Coordinates of C-alpha atoms and ligand atoms in Angstrom, one line a residue:
M16 CA -5.2 -20.0 18.0
N17 CA -6.5 -16.2 18.3
L18 CA -6.9 -13.1 15.2
Y19 CA -7.0 -10.0 16.7
I20 CA -7.3 -7.0 14.9
A21 CA -5.4 -4.1 16.3
G22 CA -6.4 -1.7 13.4
G23 CA -7.2 -1.8 9.8
C24 CA -10.9 -2.9 9.8
N25 CA -13.6 -0.2 9.1
E26 CA -10.7 2.5 9.0
H27 CA -7.7 3.5 6.5
G28 CA -4.5 3.2 8.0
R29 CA -3.4 1.2 11.4
N30 CA -3.7 -2.4 9.7
S31 CA -2.3 -4.5 12.3
F32 CA -3.1 -7.8 12.5
L33 CA -1.7 -10.1 15.7
I34 CA -2.0 -13.9 15.7
T35 CA -1.6 -15.7 18.9
G36 CA -0.9 -19.5 19.3
D37 CA 0.8 -21.9 22.0
S38 CA 4.2 -21.1 20.4
Y39 CA 4.2 -17.5 19.3
S40 CA 2.5 -14.4 18.9
I41 CA 3.1 -13.3 15.2
L42 CA 2.3 -9.5 14.5
V43 CA 1.4 -8.8 10.5
D44 CA 2.0 -5.0 9.5
C45 CA 2.3 -2.3 12.6
G46 CA 0.9 0.4 10.5
A47 CA -0.2 4.0 11.8
I48 CA -3.3 6.1 11.0
E49 CA -3.5 9.8 10.7
D50 CA -7.4 10.3 11.0
D51 CA -7.7 9.5 14.5
S52 CA -6.0 11.0 18.0
Y53 CA -4.8 7.9 18.5
C54 CA -2.8 6.5 15.8
Y55 CA -1.0 3.6 17.0
P56 CA -2.6 -0.3 16.7
Y57 CA -4.4 -1.3 19.8
L58 CA -1.5 -3.4 21.3
T59 CA -0.6 -3.1 24.9
K60 CA 2.9 -3.3 26.3
Q61 CA 2.4 -6.9 27.2
Q62 CA 1.1 -8.2 23.8
I63 CA 3.9 -6.4 22.3
Q64 CA 6.6 -7.9 24.7
S65 CA 5.4 -11.3 23.6
I66 CA 5.7 -11.0 19.8
Q67 CA 8.2 -13.1 18.2
F68 CA 8.1 -12.1 14.6
L69 CA 6.8 -9.4 12.3
F70 CA 5.7 -9.5 9.1
L71 CA 5.8 -6.2 6.9
T72 CA 3.6 -6.6 3.7
H73 CA 5.4 -3.3 2.3
S74 CA 7.0 0.4 3.2
H75 CA 3.2 2.7 3.1
K76 CA 2.7 4.2 6.7
D77 CA -0.7 2.4 7.1
H78 CA 1.4 -0.9 7.5
A79 CA 4.8 -0.2 8.7
G80 CA 4.4 3.8 10.4
A81 CA 4.1 2.4 13.6
V82 CA 7.2 0.2 13.9
N83 CA 9.4 2.6 15.6
W84 CA 6.8 2.8 18.5
L85 CA 6.4 -0.9 18.5
I86 CA 10.1 -0.7 19.3
G87 CA 9.5 1.6 21.8
N88 CA 7.2 -0.3 23.7
G89 CA 9.6 -3.2 24.0
F90 CA 9.4 -5.2 20.9
Q91 CA 12.4 -7.3 20.5
G92 CA 11.3 -9.8 18.0
I93 CA 12.5 -10.7 14.1
I94 CA 10.9 -8.6 11.3
I95 CA 10.6 -10.3 8.4
C96 CA 9.8 -8.5 5.1
S97 CA 11.6 -8.2 1.4
E98 CA 14.8 -6.0 1.2
E99 CA 12.8 -3.5 -0.6
T100 CA 10.6 -2.7 2.3
R101 CA 13.6 -3.1 4.6
Q102 CA 15.4 -0.2 2.9
Q103 CA 12.2 1.9 1.9
S104 CA 10.8 1.8 6.1
L105 CA 14.0 3.4 7.4
I106 CA 13.6 1.6 10.1
K107 CA 16.7 1.3 12.4
Y108 CA 16.6 -2.1 14.2
S109 CA 18.9 -5.1 14.3
Q110 CA 16.9 -8.0 13.8
W111 CA 15.8 -8.3 10.1
Q112 CA 14.9 -11.8 8.3
I113 CA 15.2 -10.9 4.6
L114 CA 13.2 -12.8 2.5
S115 CA 14.4 -13.9 -1.2
L116 CA 12.3 -12.8 -4.1
P117 CA 10.0 -14.9 -5.7
V118 CA 11.3 -15.5 -9.3
Q119 CA 8.0 -17.5 -11.0
N120 CA 6.1 -19.2 -8.4
Y121 CA 5.4 -18.5 -5.1
N122 CA 8.3 -18.7 -2.4
R123 CA 8.3 -20.7 1.0
F124 CA 10.4 -19.8 4.0
T125 CA 10.6 -22.0 7.1
I126 CA 10.9 -20.4 10.3
S127 CA 10.5 -23.6 12.5
D128 CA 8.6 -27.3 12.8
N129 CA 5.2 -25.6 13.1
L130 CA 5.5 -22.5 11.4
Y131 CA 6.5 -21.4 7.8
V132 CA 5.5 -18.7 5.1
T133 CA 4.2 -18.8 1.4
Y134 CA 4.9 -15.5 -0.2
G135 CA 4.4 -13.8 -3.6
K136 CA 4.4 -10.1 -5.0
S137 CA 1.2 -8.2 -4.4
G138 CA 1.1 -5.9 -7.2
H139 CA 1.2 -2.7 -5.2
C140 CA 4.8 -1.3 -5.3
V141 CA 8.5 -2.2 -5.4
G142 CA 8.7 -4.9 -2.3
S143 CA 5.1 -5.7 -1.6
L144 CA 4.3 -9.3 -0.3
W145 CA 1.4 -11.3 0.4
Y146 CA 1.6 -14.0 3.2
L147 CA 0.3 -17.5 3.5
L148 CA 1.2 -18.4 6.9
N149 CA 1.1 -22.0 7.9
F150 CA 1.3 -22.0 11.7
E151 CA 0.1 -25.0 14.1
N152 CA -1.5 -26.7 11.4
K153 CA -3.3 -23.8 10.1
S154 CA -3.3 -21.5 7.5
I155 CA -3.9 -17.9 7.5
L156 CA -3.8 -15.3 4.5
F157 CA -2.6 -11.7 4.0
S158 CA -3.0 -10.2 1.1
G159 CA -1.5 -7.1 2.2
D160 CA -2.3 -4.2 -0.4
Y161 CA -3.1 -6.3 -3.6
S162 CA -3.6 -5.4 -7.4
E163 CA -3.5 -7.5 -10.3
E164 CA -4.1 -5.0 -12.3
S165 CA -1.5 -2.5 -11.9
S166 CA 0.3 -1.5 -15.2
I167 CA 3.7 -1.7 -13.4
Y168 CA 4.0 -3.8 -10.7
K169 CA 4.4 -7.9 -11.2
C170 CA 1.6 -9.6 -9.3
D171 CA 1.8 -13.4 -8.0
K172 CA -1.5 -14.1 -8.6
L173 CA -3.3 -15.8 -5.7
S174 CA -4.9 -18.5 -6.8
G175 CA -5.5 -22.2 -5.7
L176 CA -4.7 -21.8 -2.4
Y177 CA -6.4 -22.6 0.8
A178 CA -6.8 -21.0 4.0
D179 CA -8.8 -21.1 7.2
F180 CA -8.4 -17.7 7.5
A181 CA -8.3 -14.7 4.7
V182 CA -7.5 -11.3 5.4
L183 CA -8.0 -9.5 2.2
D184 CA -7.2 -5.8 0.7
C185 CA -11.1 -4.2 0.1
G186 CA -9.6 -0.5 0.0
G187 CA -11.9 0.0 -3.5
G188 CA -14.7 -0.7 -1.1
N189 CA -18.5 -1.7 -2.6
T190 CA -17.8 1.0 -5.2
S191 CA -17.7 -0.8 -8.7
F192 CA -15.2 0.8 -10.6
D193 CA -13.1 0.2 -13.7
N194 CA -9.3 0.2 -13.1
Q195 CA -9.0 1.6 -17.2
D196 CA -11.8 4.4 -16.6
N197 CA -9.6 6.0 -13.4
R198 CA -6.6 6.0 -15.7
T199 CA -8.6 7.4 -18.4
A200 CA -10.0 10.2 -16.5
I201 CA -6.3 10.9 -14.9
R202 CA -5.1 11.2 -18.5
S203 CA -7.3 13.4 -20.3
F204 CA -7.3 15.9 -17.2
V205 CA -3.8 16.2 -17.3
L206 CA -3.4 16.6 -21.1
E207 CA -6.3 19.0 -21.3
S208 CA -4.2 20.9 -18.8
I209 CA -1.2 21.0 -20.7
K210 CA -3.4 21.6 -23.8
N211 CA -4.7 24.8 -21.9
N212 CA -1.0 25.8 -21.2
K213 CA -1.1 25.2 -17.8
I214 CA 1.3 23.8 -15.0
V215 CA -0.6 20.2 -13.4
L216 CA 0.6 19.0 -10.1
L217 CA 0.3 15.5 -9.0
P218 CA 1.0 14.7 -4.9
V219 CA 1.8 11.0 -5.2
P220 CA 3.3 8.6 -2.3
K221 CA 6.9 8.0 -2.3
Y222 CA 6.3 4.2 -3.5
G223 CA 3.7 2.9 -5.4
R224 CA 1.0 4.5 -7.9
G225 CA 3.4 7.7 -8.6
T226 CA 5.4 4.9 -11.4
E227 CA 2.1 3.7 -12.2
I228 CA 0.9 7.5 -13.1
I229 CA 3.9 8.8 -14.7
D230 CA 3.3 5.6 -16.9
L231 CA 0.1 6.9 -18.0
F232 CA 2.1 9.3 -20.6
Q233 CA 4.7 7.3 -22.2
D234 CA 3.3 7.7 -25.3
E235 CA 3.1 11.8 -24.9
C236 CA 6.5 12.0 -23.3
E237 CA 8.6 13.3 -26.2
E238 CA 5.8 16.5 -26.3
L239 CA 5.0 17.0 -22.5
S240 CA 7.4 18.1 -20.1
I241 CA 7.7 15.5 -17.0
Y242 CA 9.5 16.6 -13.7
L243 CA 9.8 14.4 -10.8
D244 CA 11.4 14.6 -7.6
E245 CA 14.6 12.7 -6.8
I246 CA 12.6 9.9 -5.2
L247 CA 10.7 9.4 -7.7
A248 CA 13.4 9.8 -10.5
C249 CA 15.5 7.4 -8.7
Q250 CA 12.7 4.7 -9.2
M251 CA 12.1 5.7 -12.8
T252 CA 15.9 4.9 -13.4
K253 CA 16.3 1.7 -11.1
Q254 CA 14.6 -0.1 -13.4
Y255 CA 13.5 -2.9 -10.6
K256 CA 13.7 -6.0 -13.1
S257 CA 12.0 -8.4 -10.3
W258 CA 9.2 -6.1 -9.5
Y259 CA 8.4 -4.1 -12.6
K260 CA 6.4 -5.7 -15.7
K261 CA 8.4 -3.2 -18.1
T262 CA 11.2 -1.0 -18.3
F263 CA 10.9 3.0 -18.7
S264 CA 12.0 5.3 -21.7
I265 CA 10.2 8.4 -20.1
P266 CA 12.7 11.5 -20.7
I267 CA 13.1 12.6 -16.6
N268 CA 13.3 16.1 -15.5
L269 CA 14.3 16.7 -12.0
L270 CA 11.8 19.1 -10.1
N271 CA 14.7 21.3 -8.7
N272 CA 15.3 22.5 -12.0
W273 CA 11.8 23.3 -13.1
N274 CA 11.7 27.0 -13.7
G275 CA 7.7 27.9 -13.6
V276 CA 6.8 26.6 -17.3
P277 CA 3.3 24.6 -18.0
A278 CA 4.9 20.8 -17.1
V279 CA 3.5 18.1 -15.4
L280 CA 4.6 18.3 -11.8
F281 CA 5.3 14.8 -9.6
A282 CA 6.0 15.2 -6.1
S283 CA 6.5 12.1 -3.5
D284 CA 4.5 13.7 -0.7
A285 CA 0.7 12.4 -1.2
Q286 CA -0.2 14.8 1.9
L287 CA 1.5 17.3 1.1
S288 CA 3.1 17.2 4.6
N289 CA 6.5 19.1 4.0
D290 CA 6.8 22.2 3.7
C291 CA 8.8 22.4 0.6
T292 CA 5.8 20.5 -1.4
Q293 CA 3.1 22.7 0.3
A294 CA 5.3 26.4 -1.2
L295 CA 5.0 24.2 -4.6
A296 CA 1.9 23.3 -4.2
N297 CA 0.8 27.2 -3.5
K298 CA 3.0 28.3 -6.3
V299 CA 1.3 26.3 -8.6
I300 CA -2.3 27.5 -7.3
G301 CA -0.6 31.1 -8.1
L302 CA 0.0 30.8 -11.0
K303 CA -3.4 29.3 -11.9
G304 CA -2.0 25.4 -12.7
D305 CA -4.3 22.4 -11.8
I306 CA -3.3 20.2 -8.5
V307 CA -4.9 16.8 -9.0
F308 CA -4.7 14.1 -5.8
T309 CA -5.0 10.3 -6.8
G310 CA -5.6 8.3 -3.7
H311 CA -6.6 8.5 0.3
I312 CA -6.1 12.2 1.8
Y313 CA -6.0 12.1 5.7
K314 CA -8.0 14.7 7.5
N315 CA -6.5 17.8 8.6
T316 CA -3.6 17.7 6.2
Y317 CA -2.5 20.4 4.0
S318 CA -4.1 18.5 1.1
D319 CA -7.2 18.1 3.0
F320 CA -7.3 22.1 3.3
L321 CA -7.0 22.3 -0.9
I322 CA -9.6 20.3 -1.3
R323 CA -12.0 21.3 1.0
N324 CA -11.2 24.9 -0.2
N325 CA -12.4 23.7 -3.9
M326 CA -8.3 24.4 -4.4
A327 CA -7.7 21.0 -5.8
N328 CA -9.3 17.9 -7.6
V329 CA -9.5 14.6 -6.6
L330 CA -9.6 11.5 -9.4
D331 CA -8.5 8.4 -7.7
Y332 CA -5.7 6.1 -9.1
P333 CA -7.4 2.6 -8.2
V334 CA -4.2 0.6 -6.4
H335 CA -6.4 -1.8 -3.8
M336 CA -9.0 -4.1 -4.7
G337 CA -12.8 -3.3 -4.1
Y338 CA -15.6 -5.9 -3.1
S339 CA -15.7 -6.9 -6.7
Q340 CA -12.7 -7.8 -7.3
V341 CA -12.1 -9.5 -3.9
V342 CA -15.4 -11.8 -5.1
K343 CA -13.1 -13.2 -8.4
I344 CA -10.2 -14.1 -5.7
L345 CA -12.9 -16.4 -3.4
K346 CA -13.6 -18.0 -6.5
K347 CA -10.2 -18.7 -7.7
N348 CA -8.9 -20.0 -3.8
S349 CA -10.3 -21.7 -1.1
F350 CA -10.4 -19.4 1.9
R351 CA -12.9 -20.9 4.9
K352 CA -13.6 -17.4 6.7
V353 CA -12.8 -14.5 4.9
I354 CA -12.0 -10.6 6.8
L355 CA -12.0 -7.7 4.6
Y356 CA -9.8 -4.9 5.7
H357 CA -8.6 -1.1 4.7
S358 CA -12.3 0.2 4.1
P359 CA -13.3 2.9 6.2
E360 CA -17.2 2.0 5.2
K361 CA -18.9 -1.4 5.6
I362 CA -18.3 -3.5 3.2
E363 CA -22.0 -5.0 2.1
N364 CA -21.4 -8.8 0.8
N365 CA -23.4 -12.1 0.2
R366 CA -20.9 -14.6 1.2
E367 CA -21.0 -16.2 4.2
S368 CA -17.5 -16.8 4.6
V369 CA -17.1 -12.9 5.3
V370 CA -17.1 -12.5 8.8
E371 CA -17.8 -9.4 10.4
A372 CA -14.8 -7.7 12.3
T373 CA -13.8 -4.2 13.0
V374 CA -10.9 -2.5 15.3
R375 CA -10.0 -4.7 18.6
S376 CA -12.2 -7.3 16.9
K377 CA -11.0 -11.2 18.4
L378 CA -11.7 -14.1 16.6
S379 CA -10.5 -17.7 17.2
I380 CA -8.6 -19.2 14.0
Ligands
ZN16 ZN1 0.0 0.4 0.6
ZN17 ZN1 -2.2 0.1 2.9

């Protein structure tokens, strides 16, 4: 059995992992990347057409953004994921297997005699799952984007599990960071700007850290004016009981109704790729407000342009594991071999189980 890295190791984006056994070819995630002239996973037509199952960990573009490309190149298998991931992905396709939600413990779904999957919530966004595939007597774990420290999203923690191979999120790289410090930095910056009568714009992804950052201001929401676009407002009002650790009580104003007064604005377009959010960013800059980016910014986007021209601030909000958190996971589980993905930089580590892998590596399981 082989594990082929079609993307996602030593790069941020294009996450895509192909497992080829005697009976099936299985793809886990099919993401796109924006930092490269070629944005799709490195899969040939022949590889694509032989895939029977595509597991999606979540809907983010770096995990599901190349599924339409996959379908266009002859994929005819079954897509397996949570219902929320299916809805968020906006993929038009006829063959889905929707996994029922883990309530308290891990769930298991059997596909055939020699393929079943154990899965749990990965703490990254609504709909995000990790998968432990048991395939032809081998076990392979995919953490997806994984965080045990989210203030909002429930996580079924990886613990006491065995895997022959584990593909683990290490998007935080080697930098040792304290999630609480990062959160405090964003909160203090925004409150200081508001104290100085400024507008603050936070462009965030559609699903994921946006709600966590909004929640940072739960205690001040009476005094602060917080404006959200419709996608974010909908997630605050939906109160996804299966995915959220808490309920929200923040009064919501819609961004469409913002009239230029000092306020905290959230727009679900992290890279500022839409004309409307670009215009909003320009308006905020014109009114001498602050723009704060809180996650990975792709090169040559409007967000990248603003950062390069010192017109915006960058304060990372942690939604991935860094190496120190990976080590904690390794201590709680038994993984024979480990691949770290999601970091553009090489991860320095002292663990024998960690295997070097890069884009287009083929490893035998
Ligand atoms: Zn993600
Ligand atoms: Zn990701």
